[in-house]
Amino acid sequence: AIASRGALDAGERAEQQAAAREKAEKDKEITEDDLKRGLDAIQKLTDDYVTKVDDMVDKKQSEILDE
């Protein structure tokens, strides 16, 4: 994939997100329980989309191999 200019790579984005979470928790903007719930929700969304992409790749591979 071609990254747009100025886009962060996954490592930089993860570092920024971790720093933001730590700051929010430290500043009492978010409780530890809310942070955990939010992270769990993000992980579930990520897992769901990984599954969808895997299914699409499998389908496309089957289409290509059947031709």
PDB file of N, CA and C in Angstrom:
ATOM      1  N   ALA A   1       0.844  -1.184   0.000  1.00  0.00           N
ATOM      2  CA  ALA A   1       0.000   0.000   0.000  1.00  0.00           C
ATOM      3  C   ALA A   1       0.881   1.237   0.000  1.00  0.00           C
ATOM      4  N   ILE A   2       0.391   2.238  -0.629  1.00  0.00           N
ATOM      5  CA  ILE A   2       1.135   3.490  -0.703  1.00  0.00           C
ATOM      6  C   ILE A   2       0.638   4.397   0.412  1.00  0.00           C
ATOM      7  N   ALA A   3       1.569   4.802   1.256  1.00  0.00           N
ATOM      8  CA  ALA A   3       1.201   5.691   2.365  1.00  0.00           C
ATOM      9  C   ALA A   3       1.182   7.127   1.857  1.00  0.00           C
ATOM     10  N   SER A   4       0.196   7.870   2.302  1.00  0.00           N
ATOM     11  CA  SER A   4       0.147   9.266   1.893  1.00  0.00           C
ATOM     12  C   SER A   4       1.234  10.045   2.622  1.00  0.00           C
ATOM     13  N   ARG A   5       1.649  11.123   2.006  1.00  0.00           N
ATOM     14  CA  ARG A   5       2.698  11.932   2.601  1.00  0.00           C
ATOM     15  C   ARG A   5       2.217  12.454   3.950  1.00  0.00           C
ATOM     16  N   GLY A   6       3.070  12.360   4.944  1.00  0.00           N
ATOM     17  CA  GLY A   6       2.711  12.826   6.269  1.00  0.00           C
ATOM     18  C   GLY A   6       2.019  11.769   7.118  1.00  0.00           C
ATOM     19  N   ALA A   7       1.719  10.640   6.538  1.00  0.00           N
ATOM     20  CA  ALA A   7       1.051   9.575   7.291  1.00  0.00           C
ATOM     21  C   ALA A   7       2.061   8.908   8.224  1.00  0.00           C
ATOM     22  N   LEU A   8       1.576   8.498   9.353  1.00  0.00           N
ATOM     23  CA  LEU A   8       2.426   7.815  10.319  1.00  0.00           C
ATOM     24  C   LEU A   8       2.471   6.329  10.003  1.00  0.00           C
ATOM     25  N   ASP A   9       3.623   5.713  10.250  1.00  0.00           N
ATOM     26  CA  ASP A   9       3.636   4.268  10.102  1.00  0.00           C
ATOM     27  C   ASP A   9       3.027   3.661  11.362  1.00  0.00           C
ATOM     28  N   ALA A  10       2.799   2.372  11.343  1.00  0.00           N
ATOM     29  CA  ALA A  10       2.088   1.702  12.439  1.00  0.00           C
ATOM     30  C   ALA A  10       2.814   1.881  13.769  1.00  0.00           C
ATOM     31  N   GLY A  11       4.126   1.819  13.766  1.00  0.00           N
ATOM     32  CA  GLY A  11       4.896   1.971  15.001  1.00  0.00           C
ATOM     33  C   GLY A  11       4.761   3.359  15.597  1.00  0.00           C
ATOM     34  N   GLU A  12       4.858   4.375  14.748  1.00  0.00           N
ATOM     35  CA  GLU A  12       4.714   5.758  15.224  1.00  0.00           C
ATOM     36  C   GLU A  12       3.312   6.008  15.761  1.00  0.00           C
ATOM     37  N   ARG A  13       2.320   5.474  15.053  1.00  0.00           N
ATOM     38  CA  ARG A  13       0.937   5.643  15.472  1.00  0.00           C
ATOM     39  C   ARG A  13       0.701   4.952  16.817  1.00  0.00           C
ATOM     40  N   ALA A  14       1.234   3.761  16.992  1.00  0.00           N
ATOM     41  CA  ALA A  14       1.081   3.029  18.246  1.00  0.00           C
ATOM     42  C   ALA A  14       1.737   3.781  19.403  1.00  0.00           C
ATOM     43  N   GLU A  15       2.908   4.358  19.147  1.00  0.00           N
ATOM     44  CA  GLU A  15       3.593   5.139  20.185  1.00  0.00           C
ATOM     45  C   GLU A  15       2.760   6.351  20.590  1.00  0.00           C
ATOM     46  N   GLN A  16       2.198   7.051  19.611  1.00  0.00           N
ATOM     47  CA  GLN A  16       1.386   8.229  19.911  1.00  0.00           C
ATOM     48  C   GLN A  16       0.115   7.845  20.671  1.00  0.00           C
ATOM     49  N   GLN A  17      -0.496   6.734  20.273  1.00  0.00           N
ATOM     50  CA  GLN A  17      -1.709   6.295  20.957  1.00  0.00           C
ATOM     51  C   GLN A  17      -1.405   5.891  22.400  1.00  0.00           C
ATOM     52  N   ALA A  18      -0.291   5.206  22.615  1.00  0.00           N
ATOM     53  CA  ALA A  18       0.087   4.807  23.969  1.00  0.00           C
ATOM     54  C   ALA A  18       0.341   6.032  24.834  1.00  0.00           C
ATOM     55  N   ALA A  19       1.024   7.020  24.285  1.00  0.00           N
ATOM     56  CA  ALA A  19       1.298   8.249  25.027  1.00  0.00           C
ATOM     57  C   ALA A  19       0.004   8.974  25.369  1.00  0.00           C
ATOM     58  N   ALA A  20      -0.934   9.016  24.435  1.00  0.00           N
ATOM     59  CA  ALA A  20      -2.219   9.677  24.676  1.00  0.00           C
ATOM     60  C   ALA A  20      -3.008   8.949  25.761  1.00  0.00           C
ATOM     61  N   ARG A  21      -2.990   7.609  25.720  1.00  0.00           N
ATOM     62  CA  ARG A  21      -3.695   6.827  26.751  1.00  0.00           C
ATOM     63  C   ARG A  21      -3.092   7.078  28.121  1.00  0.00           C
ATOM     64  N   GLU A  22      -1.751   7.052  28.196  1.00  0.00           N
ATOM     65  CA  GLU A  22      -1.081   7.275  29.471  1.00  0.00           C
ATOM     66  C   GLU A  22      -1.393   8.670  30.019  1.00  0.00           C
ATOM     67  N   LYS A  23      -1.379   9.669  29.141  1.00  0.00           N
ATOM     68  CA  LYS A  23      -1.666  11.032  29.581  1.00  0.00           C
ATOM     69  C   LYS A  23      -3.102  11.152  30.070  1.00  0.00           C
ATOM     70  N   ALA A  24      -4.039  10.581  29.332  1.00  0.00           N
ATOM     71  CA  ALA A  24      -5.452  10.655  29.724  1.00  0.00           C
ATOM     72  C   ALA A  24      -5.676   9.978  31.066  1.00  0.00           C
ATOM     73  N   GLU A  25      -5.034   8.829  31.257  1.00  0.00           N
ATOM     74  CA  GLU A  25      -5.197   8.119  32.528  1.00  0.00           C
ATOM     75  C   GLU A  25      -4.538   8.900  33.666  1.00  0.00           C
ATOM     76  N   LYS A  26      -3.358   9.429  33.411  1.00  0.00           N
ATOM     77  CA  LYS A  26      -2.628  10.191  34.434  1.00  0.00           C
ATOM     78  C   LYS A  26      -3.404  11.449  34.827  1.00  0.00           C
ATOM     79  N   ASP A  27      -3.983  12.117  33.828  1.00  0.00           N
ATOM     80  CA  ASP A  27      -4.724  13.358  34.073  1.00  0.00           C
ATOM     81  C   ASP A  27      -6.144  13.092  34.570  1.00  0.00           C
ATOM     82  N   LYS A  28      -6.466  11.825  34.793  1.00  0.00           N
ATOM     83  CA  LYS A  28      -7.787  11.404  35.286  1.00  0.00           C
ATOM     84  C   LYS A  28      -8.907  11.778  34.321  1.00  0.00           C
ATOM     85  N   GLU A  29      -8.581  11.849  33.022  1.00  0.00           N
ATOM     86  CA  GLU A  29      -9.594  12.108  32.012  1.00  0.00           C
ATOM     87  C   GLU A  29     -10.352  10.826  31.691  1.00  0.00           C
ATOM     88  N   ILE A  30      -9.759   9.693  32.017  1.00  0.00           N
ATOM     89  CA  ILE A  30     -10.378   8.401  31.737  1.00  0.00           C
ATOM     90  C   ILE A  30     -10.000   7.454  32.870  1.00  0.00           C
ATOM     91  N   THR A  31     -10.951   6.647  33.275  1.00  0.00           N
ATOM     92  CA  THR A  31     -10.661   5.689  34.340  1.00  0.00           C
ATOM     93  C   THR A  31      -9.965   4.473  33.748  1.00  0.00           C
ATOM     94  N   GLU A  32      -9.326   3.720  34.589  1.00  0.00           N
ATOM     95  CA  GLU A  32      -8.643   2.511  34.146  1.00  0.00           C
ATOM     96  C   GLU A  32      -9.650   1.520  33.549  1.00  0.00           C
ATOM     97  N   ASP A  33     -10.842   1.436  34.165  1.00  0.00           N
ATOM     98  CA  ASP A  33     -11.877   0.536  33.639  1.00  0.00           C
ATOM     99  C   ASP A  33     -12.349   0.974  32.252  1.00  0.00           C
ATOM    100  N   ASP A  34     -12.562   2.280  32.071  1.00  0.00           N
ATOM    101  CA  ASP A  34     -12.978   2.783  30.755  1.00  0.00           C
ATOM    102  C   ASP A  34     -11.888   2.561  29.716  1.00  0.00           C
ATOM    103  N   LEU A  35     -10.644   2.744  30.112  1.00  0.00           N
ATOM    104  CA  LEU A  35      -9.528   2.505  29.213  1.00  0.00           C
ATOM    105  C   LEU A  35      -9.527   1.051  28.767  1.00  0.00           C
ATOM    106  N   LYS A  36      -9.690   0.138  29.710  1.00  0.00           N
ATOM    107  CA  LYS A  36      -9.709  -1.297  29.397  1.00  0.00           C
ATOM    108  C   LYS A  36     -10.866  -1.628  28.465  1.00  0.00           C
ATOM    109  N   ARG A  37     -12.052  -1.085  28.750  1.00  0.00           N
ATOM    110  CA  ARG A  37     -13.212  -1.335  27.886  1.00  0.00           C
ATOM    111  C   ARG A  37     -12.960  -0.813  26.467  1.00  0.00           C
ATOM    112  N   GLY A  38     -12.381   0.364  26.383  1.00  0.00           N
ATOM    113  CA  GLY A  38     -12.090   0.938  25.074  1.00  0.00           C
ATOM    114  C   GLY A  38     -11.084   0.114  24.295  1.00  0.00           C
ATOM    115  N   LEU A  39     -10.034  -0.315  24.973  1.00  0.00           N
ATOM    116  CA  LEU A  39      -9.019  -1.142  24.307  1.00  0.00           C
ATOM    117  C   LEU A  39      -9.610  -2.479  23.866  1.00  0.00           C
ATOM    118  N   ASP A  40     -10.474  -3.057  24.705  1.00  0.00           N
ATOM    119  CA  ASP A  40     -11.120  -4.314  24.332  1.00  0.00           C
ATOM    120  C   ASP A  40     -12.012  -4.131  23.110  1.00  0.00           C
ATOM    121  N   ALA A  41     -12.749  -3.024  23.054  1.00  0.00           N
ATOM    122  CA  ALA A  41     -13.619  -2.752  21.911  1.00  0.00           C
ATOM    123  C   ALA A  41     -12.799  -2.571  20.633  1.00  0.00           C
ATOM    124  N   ILE A  42     -11.683  -1.856  20.740  1.00  0.00           N
ATOM    125  CA  ILE A  42     -10.810  -1.661  19.577  1.00  0.00           C
ATOM    126  C   ILE A  42     -10.242  -2.994  19.112  1.00  0.00           C
ATOM    127  N   GLN A  43      -9.844  -3.839  20.052  1.00  0.00           N
ATOM    128  CA  GLN A  43      -9.281  -5.140  19.686  1.00  0.00           C
ATOM    129  C   GLN A  43     -10.332  -6.006  18.993  1.00  0.00           C
ATOM    130  N   LYS A  44     -11.578  -5.957  19.464  1.00  0.00           N
ATOM    131  CA  LYS A  44     -12.638  -6.741  18.838  1.00  0.00           C
ATOM    132  C   LYS A  44     -12.879  -6.257  17.408  1.00  0.00           C
ATOM    133  N   LEU A  45     -12.931  -4.945  17.212  1.00  0.00           N
ATOM    134  CA  LEU A  45     -13.097  -4.407  15.859  1.00  0.00           C
ATOM    135  C   LEU A  45     -11.952  -4.843  14.952  1.00  0.00           C
ATOM    136  N   THR A  46     -10.739  -4.752  15.480  1.00  0.00           N
ATOM    137  CA  THR A  46      -9.561  -5.158  14.705  1.00  0.00           C
ATOM    138  C   THR A  46      -9.661  -6.626  14.314  1.00  0.00           C
ATOM    139  N   ASP A  47      -9.997  -7.477  15.278  1.00  0.00           N
ATOM    140  CA  ASP A  47     -10.123  -8.910  15.001  1.00  0.00           C
ATOM    141  C   ASP A  47     -11.198  -9.184  13.959  1.00  0.00           C
ATOM    142  N   ASP A  48     -12.342  -8.485  14.071  1.00  0.00           N
ATOM    143  CA  ASP A  48     -13.426  -8.668  13.108  1.00  0.00           C
ATOM    144  C   ASP A  48     -12.980  -8.306  11.699  1.00  0.00           C
ATOM    145  N   TYR A  49     -12.275  -7.186  11.560  1.00  0.00           N
ATOM    146  CA  TYR A  49     -11.839  -6.766  10.228  1.00  0.00           C
ATOM    147  C   TYR A  49     -10.721  -7.649   9.687  1.00  0.00           C
ATOM    148  N   VAL A  50      -9.860  -8.144  10.541  1.00  0.00           N
ATOM    149  CA  VAL A  50      -8.822  -9.077  10.093  1.00  0.00           C
ATOM    150  C   VAL A  50      -9.486 -10.338   9.539  1.00  0.00           C
ATOM    151  N   THR A  51     -10.514 -10.811  10.224  1.00  0.00           N
ATOM    152  CA  THR A  51     -11.251 -11.985   9.756  1.00  0.00           C
ATOM    153  C   THR A  51     -11.895 -11.708   8.404  1.00  0.00           C
ATOM    154  N   LYS A  52     -12.518 -10.537   8.249  1.00  0.00           N
ATOM    155  CA  LYS A  52     -13.156 -10.186   6.977  1.00  0.00           C
ATOM    156  C   LYS A  52     -12.133 -10.135   5.844  1.00  0.00           C
ATOM    157  N   VAL A  53     -10.990  -9.526   6.098  1.00  0.00           N
ATOM    158  CA  VAL A  53      -9.951  -9.431   5.068  1.00  0.00           C
ATOM    159  C   VAL A  53      -9.418 -10.820   4.731  1.00  0.00           C
ATOM    160  N   ASP A  54      -9.191 -11.646   5.742  1.00  0.00           N
ATOM    161  CA  ASP A  54      -8.726 -13.010   5.496  1.00  0.00           C
ATOM    162  C   ASP A  54      -9.712 -13.781   4.622  1.00  0.00           C
ATOM    163  N   ASP A  55     -11.016 -13.620   4.914  1.00  0.00           N
ATOM    164  CA  ASP A  55     -12.049 -14.289   4.111  1.00  0.00           C
ATOM    165  C   ASP A  55     -12.019 -13.803   2.662  1.00  0.00           C
ATOM    166  N   MET A  56     -11.843 -12.501   2.468  1.00  0.00           N
ATOM    167  CA  MET A  56     -11.795 -11.953   1.113  1.00  0.00           C
ATOM    168  C   MET A  56     -10.565 -12.467   0.364  1.00  0.00           C
ATOM    169  N   VAL A  57      -9.444 -12.550   1.052  1.00  0.00           N
ATOM    170  CA  VAL A  57      -8.215 -13.061   0.423  1.00  0.00           C
ATOM    171  C   VAL A  57      -8.406 -14.524   0.032  1.00  0.00           C
ATOM    172  N   ASP A  58      -8.977 -15.312   0.927  1.00  0.00           N
ATOM    173  CA  ASP A  58      -9.222 -16.723   0.609  1.00  0.00           C
ATOM    174  C   ASP A  58     -10.130 -16.868  -0.603  1.00  0.00           C
ATOM    175  N   LYS A  59     -11.184 -16.058  -0.652  1.00  0.00           N
ATOM    176  CA  LYS A  59     -12.124 -16.109  -1.774  1.00  0.00           C
ATOM    177  C   LYS A  59     -11.417 -15.740  -3.081  1.00  0.00           C
ATOM    178  N   LYS A  60     -10.620 -14.684  -3.037  1.00  0.00           N
ATOM    179  CA  LYS A  60      -9.919 -14.241  -4.250  1.00  0.00           C
ATOM    180  C   LYS A  60      -8.901 -15.286  -4.701  1.00  0.00           C
ATOM    181  N   GLN A  61      -8.205 -15.888  -3.743  1.00  0.00           N
ATOM    182  CA  GLN A  61      -7.248 -16.936  -4.107  1.00  0.00           C
ATOM    183  C   GLN A  61      -7.955 -18.107  -4.786  1.00  0.00           C
ATOM    184  N   SER A  62      -9.116 -18.472  -4.271  1.00  0.00           N
ATOM    185  CA  SER A  62      -9.889 -19.562  -4.883  1.00  0.00           C
ATOM    186  C   SER A  62     -10.302 -19.189  -6.305  1.00  0.00           C
ATOM    187  N   GLU A  63     -10.750 -17.953  -6.495  1.00  0.00           N
ATOM    188  CA  GLU A  63     -11.151 -17.488  -7.817  1.00  0.00           C
ATOM    189  C   GLU A  63      -9.977 -17.558  -8.793  1.00  0.00           C
ATOM    190  N   ILE A  64      -8.818 -17.139  -8.342  1.00  0.00           N
ATOM    191  CA  ILE A  64      -7.640 -17.121  -9.214  1.00  0.00           C
ATOM    192  C   ILE A  64      -7.195 -18.536  -9.550  1.00  0.00           C
ATOM    193  N   LEU A  65      -7.202 -19.398  -8.559  1.00  0.00           N
ATOM    194  CA  LEU A  65      -6.752 -20.767  -8.773  1.00  0.00           C
ATOM    195  C   LEU A  65      -7.733 -21.567  -9.634  1.00  0.00           C
ATOM    196  N   ASP A  66      -9.009 -21.206  -9.609  1.00  0.00           N
ATOM    197  CA  ASP A  66     -10.021 -21.914 -10.385  1.00  0.00           C
ATOM    198  C   ASP A  66     -10.012 -21.483 -11.850  1.00  0.00           C
ATOM    199  N   GLU A  67      -9.349 -20.404 -12.182  1.00  0.00           N
ATOM    200  CA  GLU A  67      -9.325 -19.914 -13.574  1.00  0.00           C
ATOM    201  C   GLU A  67      -8.371 -20.685 -14.417  1.00  0.00           C
TER     202      GLU A  67
END
